[in-house]
PDB file of C-alpha atoms in Angstrom:
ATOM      1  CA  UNK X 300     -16.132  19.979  -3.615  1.00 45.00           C
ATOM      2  CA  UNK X 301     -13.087  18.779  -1.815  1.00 43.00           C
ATOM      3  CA  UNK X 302     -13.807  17.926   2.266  1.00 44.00           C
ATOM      4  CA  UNK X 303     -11.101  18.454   4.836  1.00 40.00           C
ATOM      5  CA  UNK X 304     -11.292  15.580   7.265  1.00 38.00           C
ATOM      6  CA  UNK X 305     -10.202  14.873  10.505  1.00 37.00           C
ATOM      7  CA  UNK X 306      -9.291  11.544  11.549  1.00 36.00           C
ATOM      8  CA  UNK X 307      -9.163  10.791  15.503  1.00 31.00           C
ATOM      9  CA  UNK X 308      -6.617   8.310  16.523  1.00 31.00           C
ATOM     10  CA  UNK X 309      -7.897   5.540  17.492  1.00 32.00           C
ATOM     11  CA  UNK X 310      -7.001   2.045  16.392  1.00 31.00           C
ATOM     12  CA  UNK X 311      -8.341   0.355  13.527  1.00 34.00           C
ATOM     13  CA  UNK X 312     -10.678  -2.807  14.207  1.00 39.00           C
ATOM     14  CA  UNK X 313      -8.315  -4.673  12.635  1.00 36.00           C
ATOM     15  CA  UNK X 314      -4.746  -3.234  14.094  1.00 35.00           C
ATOM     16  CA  UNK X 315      -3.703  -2.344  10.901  1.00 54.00           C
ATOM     17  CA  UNK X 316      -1.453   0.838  12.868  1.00 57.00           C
ATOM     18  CA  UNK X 317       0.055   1.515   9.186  1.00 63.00           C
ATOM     19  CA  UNK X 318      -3.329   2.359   7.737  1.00 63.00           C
ATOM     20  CA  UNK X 319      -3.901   3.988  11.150  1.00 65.00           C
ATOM     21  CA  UNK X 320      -1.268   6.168  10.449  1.00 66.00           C
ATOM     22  CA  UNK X 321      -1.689   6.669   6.954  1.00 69.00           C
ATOM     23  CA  UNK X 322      -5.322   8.274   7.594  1.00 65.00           C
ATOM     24  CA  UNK X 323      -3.829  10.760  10.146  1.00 69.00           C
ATOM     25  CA  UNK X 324      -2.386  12.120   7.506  1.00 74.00           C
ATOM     26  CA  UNK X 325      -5.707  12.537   5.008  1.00 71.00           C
ATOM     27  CA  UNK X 326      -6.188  16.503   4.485  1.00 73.00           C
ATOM     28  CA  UNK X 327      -9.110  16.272   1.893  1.00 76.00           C
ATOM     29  CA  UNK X 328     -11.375  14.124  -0.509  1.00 79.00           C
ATOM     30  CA  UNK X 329     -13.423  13.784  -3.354  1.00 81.00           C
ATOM     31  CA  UNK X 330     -16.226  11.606  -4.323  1.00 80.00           C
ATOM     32  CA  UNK X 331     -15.786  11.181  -7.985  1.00 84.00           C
ATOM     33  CA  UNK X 332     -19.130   9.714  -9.665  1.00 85.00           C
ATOM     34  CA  UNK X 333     -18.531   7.199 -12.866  1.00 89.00           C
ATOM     35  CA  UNK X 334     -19.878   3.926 -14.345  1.00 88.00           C
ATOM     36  CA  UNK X 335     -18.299   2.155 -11.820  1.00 87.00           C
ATOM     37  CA  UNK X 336     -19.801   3.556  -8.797  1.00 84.00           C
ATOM     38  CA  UNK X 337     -19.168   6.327  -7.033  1.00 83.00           C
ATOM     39  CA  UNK X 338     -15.002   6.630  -6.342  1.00 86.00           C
ATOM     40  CA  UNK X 339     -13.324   8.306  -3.246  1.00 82.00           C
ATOM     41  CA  UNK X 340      -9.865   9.788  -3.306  1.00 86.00           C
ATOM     42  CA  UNK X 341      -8.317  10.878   0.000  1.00 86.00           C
ATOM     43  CA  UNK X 342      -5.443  12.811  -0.261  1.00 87.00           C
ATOM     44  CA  UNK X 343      -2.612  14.126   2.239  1.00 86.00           C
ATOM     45  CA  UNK X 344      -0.273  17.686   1.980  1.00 86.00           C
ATOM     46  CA  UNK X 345       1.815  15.154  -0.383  1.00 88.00           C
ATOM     47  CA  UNK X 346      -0.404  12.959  -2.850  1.00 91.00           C
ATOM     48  CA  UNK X 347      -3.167  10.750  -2.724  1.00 92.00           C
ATOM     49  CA  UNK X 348      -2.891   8.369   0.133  1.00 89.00           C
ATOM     50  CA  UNK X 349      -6.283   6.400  -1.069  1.00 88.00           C
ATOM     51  CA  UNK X 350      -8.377   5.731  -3.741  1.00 90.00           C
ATOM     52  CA  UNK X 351     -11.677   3.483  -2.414  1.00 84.00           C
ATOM     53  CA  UNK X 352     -14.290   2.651  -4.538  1.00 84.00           C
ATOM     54  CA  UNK X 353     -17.858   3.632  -2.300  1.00 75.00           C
ATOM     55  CA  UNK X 354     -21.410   2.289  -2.162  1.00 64.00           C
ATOM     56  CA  UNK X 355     -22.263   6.404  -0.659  1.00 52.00           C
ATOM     57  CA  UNK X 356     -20.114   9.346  -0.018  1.00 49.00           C
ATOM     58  CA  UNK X 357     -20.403   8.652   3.095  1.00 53.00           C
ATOM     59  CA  UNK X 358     -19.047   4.916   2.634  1.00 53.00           C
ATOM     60  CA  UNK X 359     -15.460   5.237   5.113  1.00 53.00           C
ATOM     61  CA  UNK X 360     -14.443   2.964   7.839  1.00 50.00           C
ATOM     62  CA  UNK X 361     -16.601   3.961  10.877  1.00 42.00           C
ATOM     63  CA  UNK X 362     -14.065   2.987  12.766  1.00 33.00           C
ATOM     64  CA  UNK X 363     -11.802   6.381  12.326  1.00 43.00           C
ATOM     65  CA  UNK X 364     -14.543   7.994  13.365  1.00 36.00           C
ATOM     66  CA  UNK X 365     -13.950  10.701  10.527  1.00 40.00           C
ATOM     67  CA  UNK X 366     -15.489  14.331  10.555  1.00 41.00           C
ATOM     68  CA  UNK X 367     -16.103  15.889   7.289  1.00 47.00           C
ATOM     69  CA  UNK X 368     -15.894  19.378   6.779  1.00 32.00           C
ATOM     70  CA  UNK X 369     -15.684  21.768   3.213  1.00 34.00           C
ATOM     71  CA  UNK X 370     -12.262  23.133   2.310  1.00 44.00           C
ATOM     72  CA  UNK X 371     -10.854  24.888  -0.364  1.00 38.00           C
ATOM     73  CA  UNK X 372      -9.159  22.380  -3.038  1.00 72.00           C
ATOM     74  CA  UNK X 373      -5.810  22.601  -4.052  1.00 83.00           C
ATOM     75  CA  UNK X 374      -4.904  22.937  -7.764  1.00 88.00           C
ATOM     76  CA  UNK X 375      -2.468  19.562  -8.204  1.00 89.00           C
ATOM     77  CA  UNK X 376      -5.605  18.288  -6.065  1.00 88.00           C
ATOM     78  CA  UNK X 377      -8.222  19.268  -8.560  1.00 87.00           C
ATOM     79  CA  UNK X 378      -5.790  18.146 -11.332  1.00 91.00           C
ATOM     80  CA  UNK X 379      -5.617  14.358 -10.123  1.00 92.00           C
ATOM     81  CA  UNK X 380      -9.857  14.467  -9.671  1.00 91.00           C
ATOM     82  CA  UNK X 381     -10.084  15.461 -13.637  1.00 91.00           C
ATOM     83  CA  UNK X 382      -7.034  13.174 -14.670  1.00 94.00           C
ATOM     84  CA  UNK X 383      -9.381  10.437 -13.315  1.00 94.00           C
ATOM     85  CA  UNK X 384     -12.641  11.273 -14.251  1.00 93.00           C
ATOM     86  CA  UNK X 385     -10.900  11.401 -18.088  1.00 93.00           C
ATOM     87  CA  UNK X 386      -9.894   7.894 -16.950  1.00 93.00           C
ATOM     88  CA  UNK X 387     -13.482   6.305 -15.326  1.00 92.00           C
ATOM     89  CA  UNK X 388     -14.911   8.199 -19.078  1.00 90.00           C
ATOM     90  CA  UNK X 389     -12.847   6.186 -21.155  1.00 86.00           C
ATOM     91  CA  UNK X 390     -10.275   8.236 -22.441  1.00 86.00           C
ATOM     92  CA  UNK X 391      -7.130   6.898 -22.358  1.00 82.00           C
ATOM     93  CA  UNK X 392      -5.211   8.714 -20.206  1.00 80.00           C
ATOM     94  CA  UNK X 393      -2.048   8.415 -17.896  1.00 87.00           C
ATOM     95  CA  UNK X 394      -2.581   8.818 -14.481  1.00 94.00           C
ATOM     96  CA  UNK X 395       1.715   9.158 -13.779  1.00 92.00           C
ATOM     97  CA  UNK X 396       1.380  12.949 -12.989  1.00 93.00           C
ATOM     98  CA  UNK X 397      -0.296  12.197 -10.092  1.00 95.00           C
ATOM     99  CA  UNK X 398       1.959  12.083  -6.592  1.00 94.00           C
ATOM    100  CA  UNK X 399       0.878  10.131  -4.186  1.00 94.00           C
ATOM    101  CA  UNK X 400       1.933   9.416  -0.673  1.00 93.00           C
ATOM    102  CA  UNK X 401       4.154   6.744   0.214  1.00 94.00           C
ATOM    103  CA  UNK X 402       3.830   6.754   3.756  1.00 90.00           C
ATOM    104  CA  UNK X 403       4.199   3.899   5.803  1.00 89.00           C
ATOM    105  CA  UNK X 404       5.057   1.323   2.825  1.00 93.00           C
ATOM    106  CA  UNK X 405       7.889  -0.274   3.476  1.00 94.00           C
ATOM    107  CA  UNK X 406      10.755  -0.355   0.634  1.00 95.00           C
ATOM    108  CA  UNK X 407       9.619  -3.532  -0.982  1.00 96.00           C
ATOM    109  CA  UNK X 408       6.114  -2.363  -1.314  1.00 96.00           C
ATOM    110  CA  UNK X 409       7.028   1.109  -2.899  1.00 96.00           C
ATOM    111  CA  UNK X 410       9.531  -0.484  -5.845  1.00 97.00           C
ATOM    112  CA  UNK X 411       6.126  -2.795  -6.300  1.00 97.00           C
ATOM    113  CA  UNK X 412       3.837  -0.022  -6.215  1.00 97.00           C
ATOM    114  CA  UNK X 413       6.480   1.750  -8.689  1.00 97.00           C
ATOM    115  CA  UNK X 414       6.728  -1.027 -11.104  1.00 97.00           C
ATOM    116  CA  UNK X 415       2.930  -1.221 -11.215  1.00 97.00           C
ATOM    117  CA  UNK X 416       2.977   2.406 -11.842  1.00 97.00           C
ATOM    118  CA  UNK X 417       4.807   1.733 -14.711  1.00 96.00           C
ATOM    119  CA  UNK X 418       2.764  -0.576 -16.680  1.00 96.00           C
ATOM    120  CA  UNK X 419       1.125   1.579 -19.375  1.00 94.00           C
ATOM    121  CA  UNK X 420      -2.107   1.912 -20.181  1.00 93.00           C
ATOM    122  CA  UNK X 421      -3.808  -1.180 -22.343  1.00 91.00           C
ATOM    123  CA  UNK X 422      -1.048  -3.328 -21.529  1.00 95.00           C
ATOM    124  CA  UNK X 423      -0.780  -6.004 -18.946  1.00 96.00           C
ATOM    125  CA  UNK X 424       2.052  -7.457 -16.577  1.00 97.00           C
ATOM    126  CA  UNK X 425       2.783 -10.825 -14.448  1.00 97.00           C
ATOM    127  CA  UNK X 426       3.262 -10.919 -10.569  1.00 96.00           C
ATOM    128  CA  UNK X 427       6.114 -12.629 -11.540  1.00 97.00           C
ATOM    129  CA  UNK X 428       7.411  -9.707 -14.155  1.00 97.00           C
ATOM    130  CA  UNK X 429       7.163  -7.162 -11.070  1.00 96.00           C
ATOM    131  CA  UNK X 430       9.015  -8.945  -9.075  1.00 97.00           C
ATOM    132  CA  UNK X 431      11.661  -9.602 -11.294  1.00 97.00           C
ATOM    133  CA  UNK X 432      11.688  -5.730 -11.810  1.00 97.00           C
ATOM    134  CA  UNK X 433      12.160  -5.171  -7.968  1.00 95.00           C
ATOM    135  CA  UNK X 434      14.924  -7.440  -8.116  1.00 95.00           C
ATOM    136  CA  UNK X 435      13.361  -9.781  -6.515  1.00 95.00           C
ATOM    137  CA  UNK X 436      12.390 -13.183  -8.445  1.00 96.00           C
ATOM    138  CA  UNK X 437      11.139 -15.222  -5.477  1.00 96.00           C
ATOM    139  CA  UNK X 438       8.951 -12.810  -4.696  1.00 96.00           C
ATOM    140  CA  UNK X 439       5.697 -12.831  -7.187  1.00 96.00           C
ATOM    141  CA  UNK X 440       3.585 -14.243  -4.303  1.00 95.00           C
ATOM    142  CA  UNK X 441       4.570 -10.996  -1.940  1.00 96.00           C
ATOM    143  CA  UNK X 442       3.752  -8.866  -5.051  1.00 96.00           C
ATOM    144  CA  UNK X 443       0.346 -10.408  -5.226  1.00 95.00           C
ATOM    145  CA  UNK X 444       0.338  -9.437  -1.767  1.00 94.00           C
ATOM    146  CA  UNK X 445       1.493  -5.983  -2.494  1.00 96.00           C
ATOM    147  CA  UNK X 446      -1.082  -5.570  -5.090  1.00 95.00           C
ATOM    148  CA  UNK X 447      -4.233  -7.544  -3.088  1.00 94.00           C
ATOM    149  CA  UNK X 448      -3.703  -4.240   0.070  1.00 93.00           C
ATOM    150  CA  UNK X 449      -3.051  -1.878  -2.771  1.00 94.00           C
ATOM    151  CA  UNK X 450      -4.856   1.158  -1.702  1.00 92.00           C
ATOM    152  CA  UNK X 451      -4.536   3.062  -4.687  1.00 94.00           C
ATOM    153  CA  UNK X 452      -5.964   1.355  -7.435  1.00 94.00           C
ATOM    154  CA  UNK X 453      -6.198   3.335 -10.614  1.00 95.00           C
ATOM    155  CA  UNK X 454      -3.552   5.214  -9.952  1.00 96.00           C
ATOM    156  CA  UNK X 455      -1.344   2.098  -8.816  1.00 97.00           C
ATOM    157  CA  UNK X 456      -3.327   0.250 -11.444  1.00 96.00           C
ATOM    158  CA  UNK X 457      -3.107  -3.187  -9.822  1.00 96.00           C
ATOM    159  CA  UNK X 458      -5.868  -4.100 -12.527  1.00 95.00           C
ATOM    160  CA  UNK X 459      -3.262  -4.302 -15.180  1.00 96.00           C
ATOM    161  CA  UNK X 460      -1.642  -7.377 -13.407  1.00 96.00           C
ATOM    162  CA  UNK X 461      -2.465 -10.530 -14.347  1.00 96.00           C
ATOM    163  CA  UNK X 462      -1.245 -14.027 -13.805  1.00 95.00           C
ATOM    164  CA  UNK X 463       1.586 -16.410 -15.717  1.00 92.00           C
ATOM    165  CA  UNK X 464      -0.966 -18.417 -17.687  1.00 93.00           C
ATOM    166  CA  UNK X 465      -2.765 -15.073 -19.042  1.00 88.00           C
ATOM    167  CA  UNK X 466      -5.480 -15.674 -16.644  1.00 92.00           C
ATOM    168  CA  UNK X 467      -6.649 -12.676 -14.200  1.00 93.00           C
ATOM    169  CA  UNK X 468      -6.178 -13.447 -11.256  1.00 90.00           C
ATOM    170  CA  UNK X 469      -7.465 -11.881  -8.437  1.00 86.00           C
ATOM    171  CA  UNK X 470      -9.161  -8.362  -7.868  1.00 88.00           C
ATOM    172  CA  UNK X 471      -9.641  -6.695  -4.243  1.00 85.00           C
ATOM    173  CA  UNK X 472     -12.100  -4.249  -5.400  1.00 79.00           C
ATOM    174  CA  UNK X 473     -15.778  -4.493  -5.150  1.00 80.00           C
ATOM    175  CA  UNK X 474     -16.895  -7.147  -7.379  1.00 81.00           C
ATOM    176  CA  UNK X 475     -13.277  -8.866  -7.396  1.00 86.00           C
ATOM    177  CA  UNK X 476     -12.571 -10.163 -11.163  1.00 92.00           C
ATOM    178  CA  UNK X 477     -15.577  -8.698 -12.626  1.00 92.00           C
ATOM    179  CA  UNK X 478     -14.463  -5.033 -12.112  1.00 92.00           C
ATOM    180  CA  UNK X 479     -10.419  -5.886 -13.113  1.00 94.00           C
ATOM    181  CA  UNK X 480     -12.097  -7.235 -16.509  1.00 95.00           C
ATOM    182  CA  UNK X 481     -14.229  -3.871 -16.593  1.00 94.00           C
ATOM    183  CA  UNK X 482     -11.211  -2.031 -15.932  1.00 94.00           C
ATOM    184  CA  UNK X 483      -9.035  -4.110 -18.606  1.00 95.00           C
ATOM    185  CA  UNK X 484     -11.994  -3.717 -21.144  1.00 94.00           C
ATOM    186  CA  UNK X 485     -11.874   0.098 -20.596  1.00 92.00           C
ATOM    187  CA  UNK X 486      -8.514   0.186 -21.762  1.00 92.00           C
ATOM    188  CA  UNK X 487      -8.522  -1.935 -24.564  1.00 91.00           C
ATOM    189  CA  UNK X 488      -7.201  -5.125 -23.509  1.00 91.00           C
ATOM    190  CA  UNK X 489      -9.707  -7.601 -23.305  1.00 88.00           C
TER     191      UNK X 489
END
């Protein structure tokens, strides 16, 4: 069951005013159970504007005070839930198809985002190969960056980025490195 929900507008804790704004837009979500806990994906009228891994359904930032309510699901909405519950099984599947909203990223961060998008599944990529792909080769530090407040993952599947020497580098998610080598395992690479 999809949930409608209503954000009010007050300001984050932390002043982040383009999350802020991002979660004004939220329409909808779905808990989505797998081996990996239980996933949330909040969408928007235009594409999926988060995907949060929870402890509860009820795991969202208390402060945006959010109000859940049922609503009626949306087929390209109900498509995206099953493309990644095929995913979280272990089928490999591409999660492209599924739009999701760019607002409030600023140019940089969407060509990173897009680049990231278009690592395939089982395969990995450098920081430094995304930004070279943005046209930016000074800049594999501020894709780290990029991919560190990525709040997408799966469908922006920061996972498959890795360092220079091979190594994993970081992971944002809950359980940091330990859930980007699940992730990587579940598709084959490691």
């Amino acid at each position: 069951m999809t949930h409608a929900i209503a954000a009010s507008r007050t300001s984050t804790a932390n002043g982040d005013r383009s999350r802020e704004l991002r979660w004004a837009l939220a329409v909808a979500w779905e808990p989505i159970p797998s081996a990996f806990g239980l996933i949330g994906v909040i969408f928007s009228h235009h594409g999926v504007l988060e995907v949060r891994f929870l402890h509860g359904a009820d795991d969202f930032p208390q402060d945006l005070r959010l109000t859940m309510l049922p609503a009626a699901q949306k087929p390209w909405q109900r498509r995206a839930v099953d493309l990644l519950q095929r995913y979280l099984s272990g089928k490999r599947q591409s999660l492209d198809e599924i739009s999701i909203d760019y607002a409030g990223f600023s140019e940089f961060r969407r060509k990173v985002t897009e680049e990231c998008r278009a690592v395939p599944f089982g395969q990995t990529a450098t920081y430094q190969q995304l930004a070279d792909r943005t046209g930016n080769p000074r800049a594999a530090r501020a894709v780290g960056g990029v991919m560190r407040a990525n709040p997408m993952p799966l469908i922006v599947p920061c996972h498959r980025i890795v360092r220079c020497d091979g190594t994993l580098g970081g992971y944002s998610g809950p359980g940091g490195v330990n859930l980007k080598r699940r992730l990587l395992e579940l598709e084959g690479v490691l």
